């Protein structure tokens, strides 16, 4: 069964910490995406990548960065976590030209 | 810029009743349209998609959606809802050229006995 795996389901971090959210897909997809999901706001795009070492800013990139050193792995980095980054983070991947996004189960991050 | 509106934040239906979830989009050309479902604590699963052709598309779990260009709508329907359909539903729009999908804010569906 094809999968997008997010390393943690639940994460609690302190304000100011550097936080890494990992996402790995086993489908050889070119495209990978990071969204955050908040009640009443739906899914908002943080960053995306169409290829290794390539990244593009989404709608809300402030306070985040990403890394894609290998095709299967796309990491989201919170440089200095803040309480307003408490959210559900969803990773997705797809083939180029296909919109069959496959989503991970999400990481619920709480920053205290 | 593309946008998606899901007018209903929360809908409650009785088990066995029919369901229609509304989705309106704003986009100049022919959009690519999608419906996803999210069960509690889970990621999103693709229910169905429309790219072109027949405007009535069938999806998984007995869902269907109809593309109406004149109304800029892509409403999701199911003739008889089951308790397991309780979830959050997201409409999304994309375009040719591999740009990321834009999602609506979601509609939460509750199913009562």
PDB file of C-alpha atoms in Angstrom:
ATOM      1  CA  UNK A   1       0.000   0.000   0.000  1.00  0.00           C
ATOM      2  CA  UNK A   2       1.410   3.371  -0.992  1.00  0.00           C
ATOM      3  CA  UNK A   3       2.128   5.713   1.835  1.00  0.00           C
ATOM      4  CA  UNK A   4       3.033   9.130   3.035  1.00  0.00           C
ATOM      5  CA  UNK A   5       4.488   8.808   6.501  1.00  0.00           C
ATOM      6  CA  UNK A   6       4.810  11.653   8.940  1.00  0.00           C
ATOM      7  CA  UNK A   7       7.242  10.811  11.673  1.00  0.00           C
ATOM      8  CA  UNK A   8       5.184  11.986  14.637  1.00  0.00           C
ATOM      9  CA  UNK A   9       1.433  12.019  15.263  1.00  0.00           C
ATOM     10  CA  UNK A  10       1.707  14.281  18.285  1.00  0.00           C
ATOM     11  CA  UNK A  11       4.491  16.644  19.260  1.00  0.00           C
ATOM     12  CA  UNK A  12       4.869  19.097  22.133  1.00  0.00           C
ATOM     13  CA  UNK A  13       7.643  21.657  21.915  1.00  0.00           C
ATOM     14  CA  UNK A  14       8.670  24.736  23.856  1.00  0.00           C
ATOM     15  CA  UNK A  15       8.637  28.274  22.532  1.00  0.00           C
ATOM     16  CA  UNK A  16      11.913  29.106  20.817  1.00  0.00           C
ATOM     17  CA  UNK A  17      12.862  25.509  20.030  1.00  0.00           C
ATOM     18  CA  UNK A  18      13.873  24.474  16.526  1.00  0.00           C
ATOM     19  CA  UNK A  19      11.379  21.877  15.348  1.00  0.00           C
ATOM     20  CA  UNK A  20      11.704  19.378  12.531  1.00  0.00           C
ATOM     21  CA  UNK A  21       8.660  17.710  10.992  1.00  0.00           C
ATOM     22  CA  UNK A  22       9.554  14.837   8.719  1.00  0.00           C
ATOM     23  CA  UNK A  23       7.600  13.437   5.791  1.00  0.00           C
ATOM     24  CA  UNK A  24       8.556  10.421   3.715  1.00  0.00           C
ATOM     25  CA  UNK A  25       6.735   8.979   0.700  1.00  0.00           C
ATOM     26  CA  UNK A  26       7.350   5.632  -0.943  1.00  0.00           C
ATOM     27  CA  UNK A  27       5.626   6.301  -4.292  1.00  0.00           C
ATOM     28  CA  UNK A  28       8.480   8.004  -6.176  1.00  0.00           C
ATOM     29  CA  UNK A  29       6.366  11.163  -6.398  1.00  0.00           C
ATOM     30  CA  UNK A  30       8.066  14.274  -7.726  1.00  0.00           C
ATOM     31  CA  UNK A  31       5.892  16.749  -5.841  1.00  0.00           C
ATOM     32  CA  UNK A  32       5.600  17.232  -2.116  1.00  0.00           C
ATOM     33  CA  UNK A  33       3.625  19.744  -0.082  1.00  0.00           C
ATOM     34  CA  UNK A  34       3.272  20.994   3.464  1.00  0.00           C
ATOM     35  CA  UNK A  35      -0.067  22.381   4.645  1.00  0.00           C
ATOM     36  CA  UNK A  36      -1.226  23.504   8.046  1.00  0.00           C
ATOM     37  CA  UNK A  37      -4.802  22.959   9.110  1.00  0.00           C
ATOM     38  CA  UNK A  38      -6.585  25.134  11.634  1.00  0.00           C
ATOM     39  CA  UNK A  39     -10.261  25.122  12.660  1.00  0.00           C
ATOM     40  CA  UNK A  40     -12.272  27.461  10.480  1.00  0.00           C
ATOM     41  CA  UNK A  41      -9.323  28.178   8.193  1.00  0.00           C
ATOM     42  CA  UNK A  42      -9.072  24.917   6.269  1.00  0.00           C
ATOM     43  CA  UNK A  43      -5.759  23.914   4.728  1.00  0.00           C
ATOM     44  CA  UNK A  44      -3.182  26.572   4.011  1.00  0.00           C
ATOM     45  CA  UNK A  45      -0.093  25.901   1.933  1.00  0.00           C
ATOM     46  CA  UNK A  46       3.222  26.551   3.648  1.00  0.00           C
ATOM     47  CA  UNK A  47       5.825  25.278   1.165  1.00  0.00           C
ATOM     48  CA  UNK A  48       6.013  22.876  -1.747  1.00  0.00           C
ATOM     49  CA  UNK A  49       8.649  21.198  -3.846  1.00  0.00           C
ATOM     50  CA  UNK A  50       8.610  19.839  -7.383  1.00  0.00           C
ATOM     51  CA  UNK A  51      12.039  18.260  -7.292  1.00  0.00           C
ATOM     52  CA  UNK A  52      14.990  17.452  -5.107  1.00  0.00           C
ATOM     53  CA  UNK A  53      16.663  20.566  -3.669  1.00  0.00           C
ATOM     54  CA  UNK A  54      13.876  22.690  -5.078  1.00  0.00           C
ATOM     55  CA  UNK A  55      11.372  24.606  -2.945  1.00  0.00           C
ATOM     56  CA  UNK A  56       8.681  27.195  -3.444  1.00  0.00           C
ATOM     57  CA  UNK A  57       6.895  29.356  -0.910  1.00  0.00           C
ATOM     58  CA  UNK A  58       3.213  28.833  -0.424  1.00  0.00           C
ATOM     59  CA  UNK A  59       0.706  31.219   1.087  1.00  0.00           C
ATOM     60  CA  UNK A  60       2.050  31.285   4.660  1.00  0.00           C
ATOM     61  CA  UNK A  61       5.812  30.577   4.640  1.00  0.00           C
ATOM     62  CA  UNK A  62       6.773  33.017   7.402  1.00  0.00           C
ATOM     63  CA  UNK A  63       8.452  31.294  10.315  1.00  0.00           C
ATOM     64  CA  UNK A  64       9.033  28.087   8.352  1.00  0.00           C
ATOM     65  CA  UNK A  65      11.667  26.626   6.083  1.00  0.00           C
ATOM     66  CA  UNK A  66      11.944  23.310   4.267  1.00  0.00           C
ATOM     67  CA  UNK A  67      14.529  20.849   3.089  1.00  0.00           C
ATOM     68  CA  UNK A  68      14.391  18.294   0.307  1.00  0.00           C
ATOM     69  CA  UNK A  69      17.716  16.535  -0.016  1.00  0.00           C
ATOM     70  CA  UNK A  70      16.213  13.283  -1.288  1.00  0.00           C
ATOM     71  CA  UNK A  71      13.214  12.706  -3.524  1.00  0.00           C
ATOM     72  CA  UNK A  72      11.280  10.747  -0.932  1.00  0.00           C
ATOM     73  CA  UNK A  73      11.779  13.075   2.026  1.00  0.00           C
ATOM     74  CA  UNK A  74      10.449  16.582   2.625  1.00  0.00           C
ATOM     75  CA  UNK A  75      11.148  18.209   5.967  1.00  0.00           C
ATOM     76  CA  UNK A  76       9.401  21.209   7.475  1.00  0.00           C
ATOM     77  CA  UNK A  77      11.470  23.277   9.885  1.00  0.00           C
ATOM     78  CA  UNK A  78      10.204  25.729  12.444  1.00  0.00           C
ATOM     79  CA  UNK A  79      13.281  27.848  13.090  1.00  0.00           C
ATOM     80  CA  UNK A  80      12.060  29.185  16.434  1.00  0.00           C
ATOM     81  CA  UNK A  81       8.719  27.733  17.422  1.00  0.00           C
ATOM     82  CA  UNK A  82       6.017  30.089  18.624  1.00  0.00           C
ATOM     83  CA  UNK A  83       2.633  29.425  20.166  1.00  0.00           C
ATOM     84  CA  UNK A  84       0.841  30.616  17.018  1.00  0.00           C
ATOM     85  CA  UNK A  85       2.398  27.693  15.190  1.00  0.00           C
ATOM     86  CA  UNK A  86       0.360  25.269  17.263  1.00  0.00           C
ATOM     87  CA  UNK A  87      -1.556  23.445  14.566  1.00  0.00           C
ATOM     88  CA  UNK A  88      -2.114  20.244  12.594  1.00  0.00           C
ATOM     89  CA  UNK A  89       0.519  19.851   9.881  1.00  0.00           C
ATOM     90  CA  UNK A  90      -0.258  17.759   6.824  1.00  0.00           C
ATOM     91  CA  UNK A  91       2.206  16.509   4.249  1.00  0.00           C
ATOM     92  CA  UNK A  92       1.104  15.416   0.776  1.00  0.00           C
ATOM     93  CA  UNK A  93       2.726  14.143  -2.389  1.00  0.00           C
ATOM     94  CA  UNK A  94       1.770  13.631  -6.032  1.00  0.00           C
ATOM     95  CA  UNK A  95       3.098  12.791  -9.470  1.00  0.00           C
ATOM     96  CA  UNK A  96       3.737  15.699 -11.805  1.00  0.00           C
ATOM     97  CA  UNK A  97       0.578  16.379 -13.813  1.00  0.00           C
ATOM     98  CA  UNK A  98      -1.568  14.308 -11.479  1.00  0.00           C
ATOM     99  CA  UNK A  99      -3.708  15.770  -8.764  1.00  0.00           C
ATOM    100  CA  UNK A 100      -4.124  12.559  -6.873  1.00  0.00           C
ATOM    101  CA  UNK A 101      -2.567  13.982  -3.736  1.00  0.00           C
ATOM    102  CA  UNK A 102      -1.755  11.360  -1.132  1.00  0.00           C
ATOM    103  CA  UNK A 103      -1.790  12.774   2.365  1.00  0.00           C
ATOM    104  CA  UNK A 104      -0.032  11.676   5.501  1.00  0.00           C
ATOM    105  CA  UNK A 105      -1.969  11.246   8.733  1.00  0.00           C
ATOM    106  CA  UNK A 106      -0.765  14.585  10.050  1.00  0.00           C
ATOM    107  CA  UNK A 107       1.310  15.821  12.956  1.00  0.00           C
ATOM    108  CA  UNK A 108      -0.475  17.703  15.678  1.00  0.00           C
ATOM    109  CA  UNK A 109       2.072  20.153  17.056  1.00  0.00           C
ATOM    110  CA  UNK A 110       1.577  22.001  20.301  1.00  0.00           C
ATOM    111  CA  UNK A 111       3.975  24.793  21.198  1.00  0.00           C
ATOM    112  CA  UNK A 112       3.945  25.752  24.869  1.00  0.00           C
TER     113      UNK A 112
ATOM    114  CA  UNK B   1      -6.231  33.918  -7.984  1.00  0.00           C
ATOM    115  CA  UNK B   2      -8.187  30.775  -7.449  1.00  0.00           C
ATOM    116  CA  UNK B   3     -10.503  30.488  -4.481  1.00  0.00           C
ATOM    117  CA  UNK B   4     -12.930  27.963  -3.108  1.00  0.00           C
ATOM    118  CA  UNK B   5     -15.975  28.632  -0.950  1.00  0.00           C
ATOM    119  CA  UNK B   6     -17.772  26.036   1.077  1.00  0.00           C
ATOM    120  CA  UNK B   7     -20.763  27.953   2.437  1.00  0.00           C
ATOM    121  CA  UNK B   8     -21.730  25.418   5.098  1.00  0.00           C
ATOM    122  CA  UNK B   9     -19.422  25.046   8.082  1.00  0.00           C
ATOM    123  CA  UNK B  10     -21.415  22.248   9.687  1.00  0.00           C
ATOM    124  CA  UNK B  11     -24.249  20.055   8.442  1.00  0.00           C
ATOM    125  CA  UNK B  12     -26.236  17.455  10.356  1.00  0.00           C
ATOM    126  CA  UNK B  13     -28.208  14.782   8.537  1.00  0.00           C
ATOM    127  CA  UNK B  14     -30.086  11.693   9.615  1.00  0.00           C
ATOM    128  CA  UNK B  15     -28.730   8.301   8.704  1.00  0.00           C
ATOM    129  CA  UNK B  16     -30.335   7.190   5.447  1.00  0.00           C
ATOM    130  CA  UNK B  17     -31.116  10.710   4.324  1.00  0.00           C
ATOM    131  CA  UNK B  18     -29.652  12.274   1.213  1.00  0.00           C
ATOM    132  CA  UNK B  19     -26.727  14.670   1.374  1.00  0.00           C
ATOM    133  CA  UNK B  20     -25.523  17.610  -0.655  1.00  0.00           C
ATOM    134  CA  UNK B  21     -22.416  19.590   0.244  1.00  0.00           C
ATOM    135  CA  UNK B  22     -21.905  22.833  -1.604  1.00  0.00           C
ATOM    136  CA  UNK B  23     -18.745  24.112  -3.222  1.00  0.00           C
ATOM    137  CA  UNK B  24     -18.260  27.240  -5.304  1.00  0.00           C
ATOM    138  CA  UNK B  25     -15.031  28.191  -6.971  1.00  0.00           C
ATOM    139  CA  UNK B  26     -13.541  31.251  -8.543  1.00  0.00           C
ATOM    140  CA  UNK B  27     -11.301  30.629 -11.489  1.00  0.00           C
ATOM    141  CA  UNK B  28     -11.031  32.011 -15.008  1.00  0.00           C
ATOM    142  CA  UNK B  29     -10.434  28.905 -17.077  1.00  0.00           C
ATOM    143  CA  UNK B  30     -11.722  25.379 -16.721  1.00  0.00           C
ATOM    144  CA  UNK B  31     -10.668  24.291 -13.265  1.00  0.00           C
ATOM    145  CA  UNK B  32      -9.631  20.920 -11.986  1.00  0.00           C
ATOM    146  CA  UNK B  33     -11.983  20.161  -9.086  1.00  0.00           C
ATOM    147  CA  UNK B  34     -11.715  17.727  -6.195  1.00  0.00           C
ATOM    148  CA  UNK B  35     -13.447  16.525  -3.105  1.00  0.00           C
ATOM    149  CA  UNK B  36     -11.485  15.101  -0.189  1.00  0.00           C
ATOM    150  CA  UNK B  37     -12.703  13.574   3.069  1.00  0.00           C
ATOM    151  CA  UNK B  38     -10.949  13.661   6.426  1.00  0.00           C
ATOM    152  CA  UNK B  39     -11.954  11.300   9.190  1.00  0.00           C
ATOM    153  CA  UNK B  40     -11.159  12.427  12.734  1.00  0.00           C
ATOM    154  CA  UNK B  41      -7.429  12.432  13.435  1.00  0.00           C
ATOM    155  CA  UNK B  42      -6.565  11.344   9.911  1.00  0.00           C
ATOM    156  CA  UNK B  43      -5.161  12.808   6.730  1.00  0.00           C
ATOM    157  CA  UNK B  44      -7.258  13.591   3.683  1.00  0.00           C
ATOM    158  CA  UNK B  45      -8.508  10.955   1.256  1.00  0.00           C
ATOM    159  CA  UNK B  46      -9.498  11.723  -2.331  1.00  0.00           C
ATOM    160  CA  UNK B  47     -13.203  11.052  -2.958  1.00  0.00           C
ATOM    161  CA  UNK B  48     -13.439  12.141  -6.589  1.00  0.00           C
ATOM    162  CA  UNK B  49     -12.079  14.562  -9.152  1.00  0.00           C
ATOM    163  CA  UNK B  50     -13.187  16.381 -12.284  1.00  0.00           C
ATOM    164  CA  UNK B  51     -10.834  17.399 -15.077  1.00  0.00           C
ATOM    165  CA  UNK B  52     -13.039  17.417 -18.183  1.00  0.00           C
ATOM    166  CA  UNK B  53     -15.763  15.497 -19.976  1.00  0.00           C
ATOM    167  CA  UNK B  54     -18.881  14.222 -18.289  1.00  0.00           C
ATOM    168  CA  UNK B  55     -19.918  16.779 -15.701  1.00  0.00           C
ATOM    169  CA  UNK B  56     -21.275  14.141 -13.325  1.00  0.00           C
ATOM    170  CA  UNK B  57     -18.439  12.235 -11.728  1.00  0.00           C
ATOM    171  CA  UNK B  58     -18.604   9.183  -9.536  1.00  0.00           C
ATOM    172  CA  UNK B  59     -16.297   8.641  -6.623  1.00  0.00           C
ATOM    173  CA  UNK B  60     -15.585   6.209  -3.867  1.00  0.00           C
ATOM    174  CA  UNK B  61     -17.920   5.367  -0.979  1.00  0.00           C
ATOM    175  CA  UNK B  62     -21.021   6.053  -3.119  1.00  0.00           C
ATOM    176  CA  UNK B  63     -20.371   9.779  -3.573  1.00  0.00           C
ATOM    177  CA  UNK B  64     -20.881  11.753  -6.750  1.00  0.00           C
ATOM    178  CA  UNK B  65     -20.400  15.383  -7.736  1.00  0.00           C
ATOM    179  CA  UNK B  66     -21.680  17.550 -10.536  1.00  0.00           C
ATOM    180  CA  UNK B  67     -19.717  20.311 -12.244  1.00  0.00           C
ATOM    181  CA  UNK B  68     -21.900  23.254 -13.239  1.00  0.00           C
ATOM    182  CA  UNK B  69     -19.882  25.859 -15.098  1.00  0.00           C
ATOM    183  CA  UNK B  70     -22.733  28.385 -15.205  1.00  0.00           C
ATOM    184  CA  UNK B  71     -22.957  28.343 -11.425  1.00  0.00           C
ATOM    185  CA  UNK B  72     -19.231  27.874 -10.744  1.00  0.00           C
ATOM    186  CA  UNK B  73     -20.194  24.985  -8.532  1.00  0.00           C
ATOM    187  CA  UNK B  74     -19.072  21.448  -7.826  1.00  0.00           C
ATOM    188  CA  UNK B  75     -21.492  20.060  -5.250  1.00  0.00           C
ATOM    189  CA  UNK B  76     -20.996  16.700  -3.608  1.00  0.00           C
ATOM    190  CA  UNK B  77     -23.953  14.354  -3.205  1.00  0.00           C
ATOM    191  CA  UNK B  78     -24.804  11.020  -1.706  1.00  0.00           C
ATOM    192  CA  UNK B  79     -28.287   9.466  -1.902  1.00  0.00           C
ATOM    193  CA  UNK B  80     -28.212   7.734   1.479  1.00  0.00           C
ATOM    194  CA  UNK B  81     -25.817   8.707   4.242  1.00  0.00           C
ATOM    195  CA  UNK B  82     -24.273   6.163   6.600  1.00  0.00           C
ATOM    196  CA  UNK B  83     -23.047   6.906  10.102  1.00  0.00           C
ATOM    197  CA  UNK B  84     -19.491   6.224   8.911  1.00  0.00           C
ATOM    198  CA  UNK B  85     -19.733   9.229   6.563  1.00  0.00           C
ATOM    199  CA  UNK B  86     -19.389  11.578   9.525  1.00  0.00           C
ATOM    200  CA  UNK B  87     -16.188  13.475   8.740  1.00  0.00           C
ATOM    201  CA  UNK B  88     -14.921  16.750   7.378  1.00  0.00           C
ATOM    202  CA  UNK B  89     -15.171  17.324   3.649  1.00  0.00           C
ATOM    203  CA  UNK B  90     -12.938  19.613   1.630  1.00  0.00           C
ATOM    204  CA  UNK B  91     -13.439  20.929  -1.853  1.00  0.00           C
ATOM    205  CA  UNK B  92     -10.296  21.919  -3.772  1.00  0.00           C
ATOM    206  CA  UNK B  93      -9.444  23.571  -7.070  1.00  0.00           C
ATOM    207  CA  UNK B  94      -6.368  23.326  -9.244  1.00  0.00           C
ATOM    208  CA  UNK B  95      -5.299  24.208 -12.742  1.00  0.00           C
ATOM    209  CA  UNK B  96      -3.179  22.791 -15.518  1.00  0.00           C
ATOM    210  CA  UNK B  97       0.524  23.298 -14.987  1.00  0.00           C
ATOM    211  CA  UNK B  98       0.929  21.511 -11.694  1.00  0.00           C
ATOM    212  CA  UNK B  99       0.246  24.443  -9.391  1.00  0.00           C
ATOM    213  CA  UNK B 100      -0.732  23.438  -5.861  1.00  0.00           C
ATOM    214  CA  UNK B 101      -4.343  22.839  -5.000  1.00  0.00           C
ATOM    215  CA  UNK B 102      -6.330  25.494  -3.181  1.00  0.00           C
ATOM    216  CA  UNK B 103      -8.652  24.090  -0.544  1.00  0.00           C
ATOM    217  CA  UNK B 104     -11.904  25.359   0.881  1.00  0.00           C
ATOM    218  CA  UNK B 105     -12.349  25.718   4.611  1.00  0.00           C
ATOM    219  CA  UNK B 106     -14.245  22.496   4.897  1.00  0.00           C
ATOM    220  CA  UNK B 107     -17.708  21.297   5.879  1.00  0.00           C
ATOM    221  CA  UNK B 108     -18.101  19.124   8.925  1.00  0.00           C
ATOM    222  CA  UNK B 109     -20.759  16.449   8.519  1.00  0.00           C
ATOM    223  CA  UNK B 110     -22.520  14.948  11.520  1.00  0.00           C
ATOM    224  CA  UNK B 111     -24.814  11.947  11.115  1.00  0.00           C
ATOM    225  CA  UNK B 112     -27.565  11.255  13.627  1.00  0.00           C
ATOM    226  CA  UNK B 113     -29.631   8.137  14.108  1.00  0.00           C
TER     227      UNK B 113
END
